XYZ file of C-alpha atoms in Angstrom:
304
model
C 52.353 -149.241 -79.176
C 49.614 -149.306 -76.531
C 52.202 -150.331 -73.881
C 54.466 -147.458 -74.873
C 51.644 -144.929 -74.660
C 50.694 -146.305 -71.284
C 54.252 -145.758 -69.987
C 54.259 -142.209 -71.300
C 51.018 -141.446 -69.522
C 52.371 -142.806 -66.279
C 55.524 -140.574 -66.542
C 53.388 -137.538 -67.294
C 51.168 -138.209 -64.269
C 54.230 -138.610 -62.070
C 55.734 -135.331 -63.332
C 52.438 -133.439 -62.689
C 52.387 -134.716 -59.133
C 55.887 -133.509 -58.326
C 56.123 -129.965 -56.872
C 59.759 -129.520 -57.740
C 62.348 -130.700 -60.203
C 66.077 -130.462 -60.492
C 67.482 -127.079 -61.324
C 69.083 -128.345 -64.528
C 65.627 -129.023 -65.914
C 64.286 -125.598 -65.067
C 62.822 -126.567 -61.681
C 63.645 -125.509 -58.160
C 65.708 -126.734 -55.249
C 64.111 -127.369 -51.881
C 67.034 -127.234 -49.491
C 66.563 -127.852 -45.831
C 68.452 -125.709 -43.357
C 71.347 -126.946 -41.258
C 69.005 -127.871 -38.422
C 66.283 -129.315 -40.669
C 63.501 -127.005 -39.461
C 63.075 -124.742 -42.538
C 63.215 -125.051 -46.271
C 64.834 -122.634 -48.706
C 63.629 -122.503 -52.375
C 66.326 -121.833 -54.926
C 65.874 -121.500 -58.661
C 62.537 -121.265 -60.414
C 59.558 -123.513 -60.589
C 58.969 -125.997 -63.402
C 56.821 -125.525 -66.423
C 54.060 -127.698 -64.965
C 54.022 -125.746 -61.670
C 51.920 -122.854 -60.637
C 53.937 -120.041 -62.254
C 57.034 -118.190 -61.158
C 58.101 -117.540 -57.637
C 56.665 -114.370 -56.100
C 58.911 -111.349 -56.360
C 60.794 -110.564 -53.083
C 59.604 -107.605 -51.121
C 61.578 -104.403 -51.748
C 63.754 -103.634 -48.809
C 64.469 -100.153 -47.651
C 67.963 -99.049 -48.510
C 70.067 -98.312 -45.420
C 70.917 -94.642 -44.777
C 74.607 -95.303 -44.974
C 74.258 -96.375 -48.607
C 72.141 -93.466 -49.745
C 73.865 -90.814 -51.832
C 74.774 -87.663 -49.935
C 72.527 -84.674 -50.836
C 75.385 -82.277 -50.004
C 78.814 -82.178 -48.424
C 78.793 -82.778 -44.689
C 80.439 -79.900 -42.922
C 83.098 -80.931 -40.356
C 81.901 -80.890 -36.777
C 83.794 -78.519 -34.589
C 84.518 -79.566 -31.058
C 86.602 -77.233 -28.921
C 87.755 -80.040 -26.679
C 89.025 -82.141 -29.607
C 90.652 -79.123 -31.258
C 92.514 -78.188 -28.091
C 93.669 -81.812 -27.583
C 95.021 -82.031 -31.157
C 96.692 -78.625 -30.757
C 98.341 -79.792 -27.493
C 99.547 -82.991 -29.179
C 101.013 -81.033 -32.109
C 102.791 -78.616 -29.788
C 104.240 -81.483 -27.762
C 105.556 -83.277 -30.848
C 107.034 -80.105 -32.443
C 108.895 -79.207 -29.220
C 111.115 -82.225 -29.258
C 110.363 -85.908 -29.938
C 109.191 -85.582 -33.540
C 112.588 -84.870 -35.059
C 114.309 -87.774 -33.348
C 111.490 -90.206 -33.994
C 110.930 -89.238 -37.628
C 114.676 -89.253 -38.381
C 115.151 -92.722 -36.906
C 112.133 -94.180 -38.788
C 113.184 -92.578 -42.073
C 116.690 -93.982 -41.684
C 115.341 -97.481 -41.083
C 112.973 -97.276 -44.020
C 115.739 -96.103 -46.324
C 118.051 -98.850 -45.057
C 115.438 -101.561 -45.638
C 114.966 -100.337 -49.237
C 118.738 -100.888 -49.934
C 118.924 -104.206 -48.052
C 120.706 -102.904 -44.935
C 120.451 -104.631 -41.565
C 121.749 -101.791 -39.418
C 119.631 -100.411 -36.501
C 116.037 -101.635 -37.027
C 116.091 -101.932 -40.807
C 115.670 -105.685 -40.618
C 112.394 -105.274 -38.649
C 110.722 -103.011 -41.202
C 107.470 -104.242 -42.774
C 106.144 -103.084 -46.173
C 103.136 -101.511 -44.440
C 105.490 -99.257 -42.390
C 106.006 -97.083 -45.450
C 102.282 -96.247 -45.559
C 102.163 -95.548 -41.794
C 105.205 -93.241 -42.039
C 103.725 -91.415 -45.096
C 100.406 -90.846 -43.376
C 101.885 -89.567 -40.151
C 104.517 -87.450 -41.881
C 101.901 -85.833 -44.137
C 99.777 -84.954 -41.083
C 102.781 -83.492 -39.207
C 103.909 -81.371 -42.132
C 100.440 -80.060 -42.793
C 99.920 -79.207 -39.098
C 103.268 -77.347 -39.006
C 102.420 -75.404 -42.174
C 99.064 -74.359 -40.757
C 100.663 -73.210 -37.475
C 103.259 -71.206 -39.399
C 100.589 -69.573 -41.603
C 98.681 -68.536 -38.495
C 101.876 -67.217 -37.009
C 102.639 -65.149 -40.116
C 99.219 -63.493 -39.796
C 100.096 -62.393 -36.293
C 103.742 -61.558 -36.952
C 104.332 -60.880 -40.702
C 108.035 -60.124 -40.225
C 109.011 -63.473 -38.697
C 110.532 -66.016 -41.179
C 109.382 -69.534 -41.755
C 110.617 -71.875 -38.991
C 111.529 -75.322 -40.196
C 113.357 -76.562 -37.066
C 110.387 -78.588 -35.574
C 110.250 -80.814 -38.666
C 113.853 -80.598 -39.806
C 114.234 -84.379 -40.044
C 111.520 -84.516 -42.737
C 113.201 -81.846 -44.874
C 115.873 -84.228 -46.121
C 116.740 -85.281 -49.634
C 116.255 -88.949 -48.585
C 112.593 -88.347 -47.608
C 111.880 -86.706 -50.962
C 113.556 -89.453 -52.927
C 111.731 -92.142 -50.891
C 108.318 -90.521 -51.537
C 109.009 -90.205 -55.278
C 110.295 -93.768 -55.467
C 107.218 -95.130 -53.699
C 105.018 -93.153 -56.116
C 106.669 -94.852 -59.093
C 106.518 -98.296 -57.513
C 102.848 -98.145 -56.472
C 101.911 -96.763 -59.925
C 103.628 -99.622 -61.683
C 101.970 -102.223 -59.403
C 98.574 -100.479 -59.715
C 98.198 -100.193 -55.929
C 95.699 -97.356 -56.069
C 95.015 -96.894 -52.334
C 98.676 -96.977 -51.364
C 99.467 -94.502 -54.173
C 96.929 -92.008 -52.802
C 98.594 -92.083 -49.340
C 102.109 -91.550 -50.733
C 100.875 -88.780 -53.093
C 99.456 -86.908 -50.082
C 102.902 -86.976 -48.442
C 104.570 -85.859 -51.677
C 102.113 -82.926 -51.927
C 102.905 -81.765 -48.416
C 106.666 -82.048 -49.086
C 106.479 -79.795 -52.160
C 104.196 -77.333 -50.415
C 106.709 -77.189 -47.542
C 109.512 -76.600 -50.017
C 107.514 -73.803 -51.676
C 106.929 -72.007 -48.387
C 110.564 -72.405 -47.401
C 111.653 -70.653 -50.594
C 109.105 -67.855 -50.400
C 108.971 -67.202 -46.647
C 112.274 -68.520 -45.302
C 115.239 -66.467 -44.153
C 118.818 -66.804 -45.501
C 119.726 -70.250 -44.215
C 116.329 -71.812 -44.716
C 116.112 -70.436 -48.200
C 119.569 -71.750 -49.035
C 118.600 -75.212 -47.953
C 115.368 -75.035 -49.896
C 117.183 -73.989 -53.080
C 119.584 -76.834 -52.712
C 116.713 -79.244 -52.257
C 114.895 -77.849 -55.281
C 117.893 -78.283 -57.499
C 118.520 -81.878 -56.415
C 114.851 -82.982 -56.384
C 113.555 -81.215 -59.471
C 116.300 -82.045 -61.931
C 117.788 -85.311 -60.738
C 114.335 -86.919 -60.120
C 112.773 -85.606 -63.339
C 109.816 -84.191 -61.460
C 108.001 -83.044 -64.575
C 107.813 -86.587 -65.969
C 106.764 -87.836 -62.480
C 103.855 -85.345 -62.378
C 102.735 -86.363 -65.880
C 102.795 -89.990 -64.800
C 100.726 -89.316 -61.708
C 98.091 -87.386 -63.650
C 97.708 -90.201 -66.251
C 97.520 -92.795 -63.492
C 94.166 -91.489 -62.182
C 91.361 -94.078 -62.269
C 88.051 -92.508 -61.252
C 86.437 -95.849 -60.406
C 89.271 -97.193 -58.321
C 90.777 -94.131 -56.609
C 89.402 -91.504 -54.341
C 88.611 -88.067 -55.798
C 91.032 -86.449 -53.338
C 93.955 -88.032 -55.287
C 93.460 -85.799 -58.265
C 93.111 -82.752 -55.981
C 96.456 -83.639 -54.294
C 98.180 -84.009 -57.666
C 96.731 -80.658 -58.868
C 97.961 -78.779 -55.794
C 101.349 -80.433 -56.017
C 101.628 -79.498 -59.726
C 100.813 -75.845 -58.874
C 103.509 -75.737 -56.260
C 106.086 -77.273 -58.606
C 105.239 -74.925 -61.477
C 105.444 -71.933 -59.153
C 108.997 -73.011 -58.191
C 109.903 -73.322 -61.890
C 108.694 -69.774 -62.429
C 110.750 -68.487 -59.508
C 113.745 -70.341 -60.745
C 113.347 -68.785 -64.217
C 112.958 -65.285 -62.788
C 116.324 -65.581 -61.102
C 117.953 -65.700 -64.483
C 118.246 -69.430 -64.758
C 117.244 -71.421 -67.798
C 114.406 -73.901 -66.916
C 113.935 -75.504 -70.328
C 114.583 -74.682 -73.948
C 112.497 -75.806 -76.851
C 114.616 -76.990 -79.682
C 113.707 -75.697 -83.107
C 114.661 -77.474 -86.219
C 116.191 -75.287 -88.927
C 114.268 -75.462 -92.144
C 116.283 -76.286 -95.235
C 115.818 -73.787 -97.975
C 115.398 -75.191 -101.430
C 117.571 -73.626 -104.086
C 115.880 -72.022 -107.092
C 115.700 -74.026 -110.277
C 118.038 -71.791 -112.232
C 120.717 -71.985 -109.535
C 120.499 -75.780 -109.474
C 121.043 -75.889 -113.191
C 124.065 -73.647 -112.987
C 125.641 -75.538 -110.082
C 124.964 -78.956 -111.786
C 127.501 -80.883 -113.949
C 128.186 -79.344 -117.360
C 128.382 -81.414 -120.548
C 131.417 -81.580 -122.911
C 131.659 -78.664 -125.302
C 134.535 -79.953 -127.434
């Protein structure tokens, strides 16, 4: 027994002399750096040590991570505005229609497995690039036309500069991408495609309300094909329910709200023209017969 107690005392003295123990026993790690010049302490000190490690000094949070006190107004630069305006005018005068039409044809061919033209060279990310650029082009054209209507109220809406984007194939592609990205839960990609879809429906709304005879006829044909064949009401309901506030940008819900407003306004205009938009079916209630009538109409017993 005396020998056993002596061994225990030796172990206790050895443990008191150690400044660190293995992390599995509640001690710390002393890890040397790659060059062997410094030591890094990981974990916590042992029970026999001199207490816990000192708390790290509080670092000042960087300014780019601080919450914004208010919305930052956009900075106006005349030189940048004139450069963007010159770029938009150059695109709308000619090359935009040919370029957008060719890219849309290749994207549509890639979706259906075609190898004609450049369909075989299409990448999945090209759909997002096309959606972003097409949304910017449509919005720029709408703003230019709105400014033109303020100066010349009698002039109709001109859709010729972006005629290649006012195609049934572009609408169907945008709606198909919305469904696919929503099923895959690709939140960022869904926000980009929803922005394009919003601009397409706003463009259709302005073509119906401000276009002349031919532009209005094309817009009505598009409205009939897109709204009813694509089940746009179910699509809007799906996009609203797909919103995830912790995974998606707040602008997504704003785009869906504006798009829903444009679609509902077109439904109202379609109903005012004498067309039937939807009809709510009512079930006919069955009237119960009175008790005396049921007795008279029931089977009669033998009287003989």
